[in-house]
Tab-separated table of C-alpha atoms in Angstrom:
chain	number	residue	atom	x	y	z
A	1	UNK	CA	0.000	0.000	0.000
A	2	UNK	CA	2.987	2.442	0.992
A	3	UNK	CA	4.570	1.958	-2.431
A	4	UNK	CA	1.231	4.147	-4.180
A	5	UNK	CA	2.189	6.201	-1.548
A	6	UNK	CA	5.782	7.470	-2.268
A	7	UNK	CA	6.010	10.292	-0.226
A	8	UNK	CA	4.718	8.718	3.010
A	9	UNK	CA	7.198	5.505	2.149
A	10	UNK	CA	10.180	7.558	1.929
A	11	UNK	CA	9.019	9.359	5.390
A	12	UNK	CA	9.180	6.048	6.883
A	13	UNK	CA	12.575	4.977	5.226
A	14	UNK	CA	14.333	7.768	6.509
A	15	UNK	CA	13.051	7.488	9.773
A	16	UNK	CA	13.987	4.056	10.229
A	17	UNK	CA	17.177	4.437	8.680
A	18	UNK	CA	17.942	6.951	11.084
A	19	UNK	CA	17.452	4.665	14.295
A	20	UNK	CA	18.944	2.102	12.689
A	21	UNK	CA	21.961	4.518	12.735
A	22	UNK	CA	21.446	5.396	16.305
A	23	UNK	CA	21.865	1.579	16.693
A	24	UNK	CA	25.092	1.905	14.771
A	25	UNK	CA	23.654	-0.406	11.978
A	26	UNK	CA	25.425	1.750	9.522
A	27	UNK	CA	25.149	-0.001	6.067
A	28	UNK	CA	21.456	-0.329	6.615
A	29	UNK	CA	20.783	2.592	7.491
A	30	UNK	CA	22.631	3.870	4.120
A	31	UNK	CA	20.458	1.646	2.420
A	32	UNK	CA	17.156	2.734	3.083
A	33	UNK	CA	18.420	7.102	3.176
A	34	UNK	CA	19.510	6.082	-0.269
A	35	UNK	CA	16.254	4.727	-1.138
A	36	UNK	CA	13.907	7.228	0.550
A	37	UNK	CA	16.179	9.781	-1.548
A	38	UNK	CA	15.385	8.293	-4.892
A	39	UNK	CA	12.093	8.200	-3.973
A	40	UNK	CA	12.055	12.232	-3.148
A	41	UNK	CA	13.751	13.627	-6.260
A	42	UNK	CA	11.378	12.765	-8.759
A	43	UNK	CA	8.615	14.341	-6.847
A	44	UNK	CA	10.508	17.743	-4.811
A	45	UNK	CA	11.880	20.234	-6.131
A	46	UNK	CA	15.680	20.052	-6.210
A	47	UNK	CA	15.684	22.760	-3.385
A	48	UNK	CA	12.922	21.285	-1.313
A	49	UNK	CA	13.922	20.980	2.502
A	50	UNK	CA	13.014	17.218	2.193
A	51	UNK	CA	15.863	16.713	0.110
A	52	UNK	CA	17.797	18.323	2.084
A	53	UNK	CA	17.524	16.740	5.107
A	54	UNK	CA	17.820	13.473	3.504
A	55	UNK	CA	21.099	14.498	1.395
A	56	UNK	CA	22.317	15.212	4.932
A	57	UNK	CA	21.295	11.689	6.613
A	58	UNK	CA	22.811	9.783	3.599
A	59	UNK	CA	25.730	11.954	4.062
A	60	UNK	CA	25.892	11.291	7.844
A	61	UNK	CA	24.864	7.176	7.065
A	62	UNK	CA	27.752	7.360	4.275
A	63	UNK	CA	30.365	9.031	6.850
A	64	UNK	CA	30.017	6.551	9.925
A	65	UNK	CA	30.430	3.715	7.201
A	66	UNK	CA	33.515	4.487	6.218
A	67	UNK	CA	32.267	5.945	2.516
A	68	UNK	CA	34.227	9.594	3.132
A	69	UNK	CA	34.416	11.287	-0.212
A	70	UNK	CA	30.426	10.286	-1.079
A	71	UNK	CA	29.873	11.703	2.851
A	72	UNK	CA	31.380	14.997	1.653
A	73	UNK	CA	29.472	15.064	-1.754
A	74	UNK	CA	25.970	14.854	-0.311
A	75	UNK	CA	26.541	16.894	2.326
A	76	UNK	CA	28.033	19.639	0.214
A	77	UNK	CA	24.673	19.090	-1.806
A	78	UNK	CA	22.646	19.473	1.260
A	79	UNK	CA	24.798	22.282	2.691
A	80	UNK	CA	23.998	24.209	-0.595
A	81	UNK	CA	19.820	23.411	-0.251
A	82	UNK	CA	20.440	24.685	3.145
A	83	UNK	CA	21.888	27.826	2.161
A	84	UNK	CA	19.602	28.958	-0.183
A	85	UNK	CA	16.724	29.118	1.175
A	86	UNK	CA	15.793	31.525	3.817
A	87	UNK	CA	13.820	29.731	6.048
A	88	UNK	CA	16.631	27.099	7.207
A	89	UNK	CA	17.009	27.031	10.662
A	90	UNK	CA	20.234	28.375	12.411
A	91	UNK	CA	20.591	25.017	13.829
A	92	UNK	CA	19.972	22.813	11.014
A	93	UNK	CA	22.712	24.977	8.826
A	94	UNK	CA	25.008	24.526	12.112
A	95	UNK	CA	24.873	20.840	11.903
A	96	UNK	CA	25.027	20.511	8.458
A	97	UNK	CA	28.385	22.507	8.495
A	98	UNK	CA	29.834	20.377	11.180
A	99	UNK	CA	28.876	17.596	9.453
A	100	UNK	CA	30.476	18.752	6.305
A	101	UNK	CA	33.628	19.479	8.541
A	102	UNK	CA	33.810	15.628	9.429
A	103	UNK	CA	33.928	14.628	6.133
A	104	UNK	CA	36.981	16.820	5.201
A	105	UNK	CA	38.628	16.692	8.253
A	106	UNK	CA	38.923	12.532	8.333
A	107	UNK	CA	40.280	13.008	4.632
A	108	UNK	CA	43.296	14.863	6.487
A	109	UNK	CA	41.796	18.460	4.682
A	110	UNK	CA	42.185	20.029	8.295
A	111	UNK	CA	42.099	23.392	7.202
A	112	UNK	CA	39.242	23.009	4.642
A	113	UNK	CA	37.161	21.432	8.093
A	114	UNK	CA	38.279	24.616	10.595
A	115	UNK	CA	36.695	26.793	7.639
A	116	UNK	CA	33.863	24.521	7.630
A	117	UNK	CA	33.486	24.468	11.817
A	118	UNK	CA	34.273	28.293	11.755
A	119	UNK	CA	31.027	28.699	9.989
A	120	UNK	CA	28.963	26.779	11.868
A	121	UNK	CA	30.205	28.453	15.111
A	122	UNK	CA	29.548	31.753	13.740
A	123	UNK	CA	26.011	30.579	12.574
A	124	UNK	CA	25.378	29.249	16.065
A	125	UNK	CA	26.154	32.682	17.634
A	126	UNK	CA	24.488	34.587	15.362
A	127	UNK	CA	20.767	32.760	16.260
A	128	UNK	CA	18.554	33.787	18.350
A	129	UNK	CA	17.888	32.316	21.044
A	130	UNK	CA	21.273	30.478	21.409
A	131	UNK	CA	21.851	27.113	21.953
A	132	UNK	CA	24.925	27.887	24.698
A	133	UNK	CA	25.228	23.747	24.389
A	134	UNK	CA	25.386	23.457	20.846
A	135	UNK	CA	27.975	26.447	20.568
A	136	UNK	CA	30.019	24.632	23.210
A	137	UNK	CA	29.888	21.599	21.121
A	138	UNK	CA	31.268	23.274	17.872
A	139	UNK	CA	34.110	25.270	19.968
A	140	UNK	CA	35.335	21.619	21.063
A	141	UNK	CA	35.494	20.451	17.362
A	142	UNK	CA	37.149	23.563	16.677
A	143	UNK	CA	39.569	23.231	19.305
A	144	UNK	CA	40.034	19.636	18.133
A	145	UNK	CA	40.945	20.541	14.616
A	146	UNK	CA	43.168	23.225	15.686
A	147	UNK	CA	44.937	20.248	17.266
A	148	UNK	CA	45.572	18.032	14.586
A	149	UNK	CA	46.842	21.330	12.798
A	150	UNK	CA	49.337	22.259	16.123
A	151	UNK	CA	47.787	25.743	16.897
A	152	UNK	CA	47.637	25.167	20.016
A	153	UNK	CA	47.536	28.448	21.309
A	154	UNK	CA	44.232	28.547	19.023
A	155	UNK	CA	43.049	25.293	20.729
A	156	UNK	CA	43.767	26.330	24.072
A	157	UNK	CA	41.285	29.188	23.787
A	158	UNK	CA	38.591	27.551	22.221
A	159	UNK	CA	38.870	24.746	24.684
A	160	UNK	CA	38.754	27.194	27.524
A	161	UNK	CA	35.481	28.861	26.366
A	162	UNK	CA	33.546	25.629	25.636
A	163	UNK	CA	34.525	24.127	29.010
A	164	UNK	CA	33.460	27.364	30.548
A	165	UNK	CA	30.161	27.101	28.753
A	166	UNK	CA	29.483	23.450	30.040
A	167	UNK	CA	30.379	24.421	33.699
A	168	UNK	CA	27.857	27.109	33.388
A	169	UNK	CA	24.865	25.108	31.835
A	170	UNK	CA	25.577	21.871	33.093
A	171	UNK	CA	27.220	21.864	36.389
A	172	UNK	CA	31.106	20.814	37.238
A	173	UNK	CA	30.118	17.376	37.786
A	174	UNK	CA	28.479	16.500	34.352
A	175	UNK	CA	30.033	13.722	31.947
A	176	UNK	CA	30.611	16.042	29.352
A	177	UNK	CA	32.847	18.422	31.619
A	178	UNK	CA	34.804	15.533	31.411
A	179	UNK	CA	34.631	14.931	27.902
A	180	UNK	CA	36.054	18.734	26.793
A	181	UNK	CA	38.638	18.237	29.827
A	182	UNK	CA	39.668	15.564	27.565
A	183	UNK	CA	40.027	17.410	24.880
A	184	UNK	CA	41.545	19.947	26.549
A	185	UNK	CA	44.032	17.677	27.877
A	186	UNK	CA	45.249	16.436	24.721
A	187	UNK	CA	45.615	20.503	24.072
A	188	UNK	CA	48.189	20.445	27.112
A	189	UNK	CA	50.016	17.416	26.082
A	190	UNK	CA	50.582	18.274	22.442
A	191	UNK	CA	52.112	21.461	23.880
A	192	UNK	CA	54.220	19.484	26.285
A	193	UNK	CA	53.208	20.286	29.323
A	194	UNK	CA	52.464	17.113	30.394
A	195	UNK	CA	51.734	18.179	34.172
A	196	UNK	CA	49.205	20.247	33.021
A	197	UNK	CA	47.605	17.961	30.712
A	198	UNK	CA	48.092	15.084	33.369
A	199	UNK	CA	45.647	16.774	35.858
A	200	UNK	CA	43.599	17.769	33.613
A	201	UNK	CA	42.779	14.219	32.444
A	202	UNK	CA	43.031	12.948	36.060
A	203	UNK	CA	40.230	15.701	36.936
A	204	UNK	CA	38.045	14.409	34.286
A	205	UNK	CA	38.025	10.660	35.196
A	206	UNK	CA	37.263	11.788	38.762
A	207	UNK	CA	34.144	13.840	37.167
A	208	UNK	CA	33.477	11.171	34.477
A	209	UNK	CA	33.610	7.972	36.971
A	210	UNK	CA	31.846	9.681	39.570
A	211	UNK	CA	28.728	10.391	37.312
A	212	UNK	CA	28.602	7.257	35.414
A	213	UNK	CA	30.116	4.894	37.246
A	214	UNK	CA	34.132	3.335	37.383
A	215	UNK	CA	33.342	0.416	34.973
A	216	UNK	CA	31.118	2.341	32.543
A	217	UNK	CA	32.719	2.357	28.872
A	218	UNK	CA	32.464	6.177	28.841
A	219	UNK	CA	35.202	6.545	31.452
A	220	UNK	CA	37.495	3.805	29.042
A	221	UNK	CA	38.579	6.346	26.335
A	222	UNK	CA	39.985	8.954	29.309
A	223	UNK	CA	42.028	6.235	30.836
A	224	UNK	CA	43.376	5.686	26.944
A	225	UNK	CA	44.266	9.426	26.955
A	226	UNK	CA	45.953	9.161	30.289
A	227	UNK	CA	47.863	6.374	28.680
A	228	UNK	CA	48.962	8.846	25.630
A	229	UNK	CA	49.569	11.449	27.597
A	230	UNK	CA	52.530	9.022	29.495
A	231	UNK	CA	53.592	7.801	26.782
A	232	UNK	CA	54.425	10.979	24.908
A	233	UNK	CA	55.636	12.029	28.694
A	234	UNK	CA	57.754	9.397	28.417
A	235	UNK	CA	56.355	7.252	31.274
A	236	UNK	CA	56.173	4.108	29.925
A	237	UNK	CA	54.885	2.222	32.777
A	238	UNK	CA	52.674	4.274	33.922
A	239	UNK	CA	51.202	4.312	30.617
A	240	UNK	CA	51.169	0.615	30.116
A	241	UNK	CA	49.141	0.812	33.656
A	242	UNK	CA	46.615	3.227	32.145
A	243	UNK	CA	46.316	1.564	28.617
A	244	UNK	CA	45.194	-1.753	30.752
A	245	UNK	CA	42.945	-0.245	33.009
């Protein structure tokens, strides 16, 4: 019956295909974006928002399974949907850019993904009301990025103001304090100053183990950045200690 129905089928796919992602059942979920996409374009317009948002779950579907350069090609077709028509949300032109930014950034295009992140940041500040989360999110990306490019000083920063920004909404104690300590740990320790980074990390798995739990697999990839941060310290034991934790 839903196949004389096109419209309402393709609804359905996406939808699915979406939790299926959240389940991390990747290739699926590629599958049936793909098909609820061929089942839009002959009946939207090229620019409808339908199209867009299912350019961007195909992109997102293609990205977590491994399929980078189609991930940057539908999302680059979605991003320019997005940006033409006037009555995308703030948000939804936010995530799309970040989105975008994954795509180049895991093809080693750092620079090309900053741009992208940059955009999305300013996009995020510029709506009304903000989303103080959502801006904190894209300033740890950022600060990320900057990373893998060693401008630290740039990093440092950005890390700094998106930690802020989680202390204030969120609370000191909340697991994703911990997660942009992380990140600004790895800041610290690509700088060399191991001390620092060392209690930063340390103060993270205290916030990150007391809110979820010791054993929860959360709290697994700080101990693994402890371990890094030893090893590049040049602790080897104490690394090997954290590694098998």
């Amino acid at each position: 019956e839903l196949r004389e129905q096109p419209l309402i089928r393709a609804q359905l796919l996406d939808t699915v295909g979406v939790v299926y992602a959240n389940l991390g059942r990747y290739g699926e979920a590629l599958e049936l974006g793909e098909e609820a996409l061929s089942l839009r374009r002959p009946l939207l317009a090229d620019d409808h928002p339908d199209i867009a948002s299912s350019l961007e779950h195909v992109g997102v579907f293609s990205l977590e399974n491994g399929e980078f350069a189609a991930a940057e090609r539908y999302l680059e077709q979605a991003l320019a949907i997005s940006e033409s028509r006037s009555d995308t949300a703030a948000a939804q032109l936010a995530a799309v850019l970040s989105q975008l930014a994954r795509a180049v950034d895991i093809q080693d295009r750092h620079q090309d993904a900053s741009s992208l992140l940059q955009r999305a940041l300013e996009t995020q500040e510029r709506a009304a009301p903000r989303d103080e989360l959502a801006i904190a999110r894209t300033l740890s990306l950022l600060s990320e990025n900057l990373q893998r490019q060693r401008r630290i000083d740039e990093a440092e920063r950005l890390g700094s103001r998106a930690l802020e920004i989680l202390a204030r909404e969120l609370g000191e104690s909340h697991p994703l304090v911990a997660e942009s300590l992380t990140t600004h740990a790895r800041t610290a320790m690509w700088d060399d100053r191991f001390q620092v980074a060392h209690d930063r990390i340390q103060r993270a798995i205290a916030i990150m183990e007391s809110a979820v739990g010791p054993d929860s697999p959360r709290a697994i990839p700080l101990h693994n950045v402890l371990g890094l941060i030893f090893e590049q310290w040049g602790k080897l034991d104490q690394a090997e200690d954290a590694y098998l934790h």
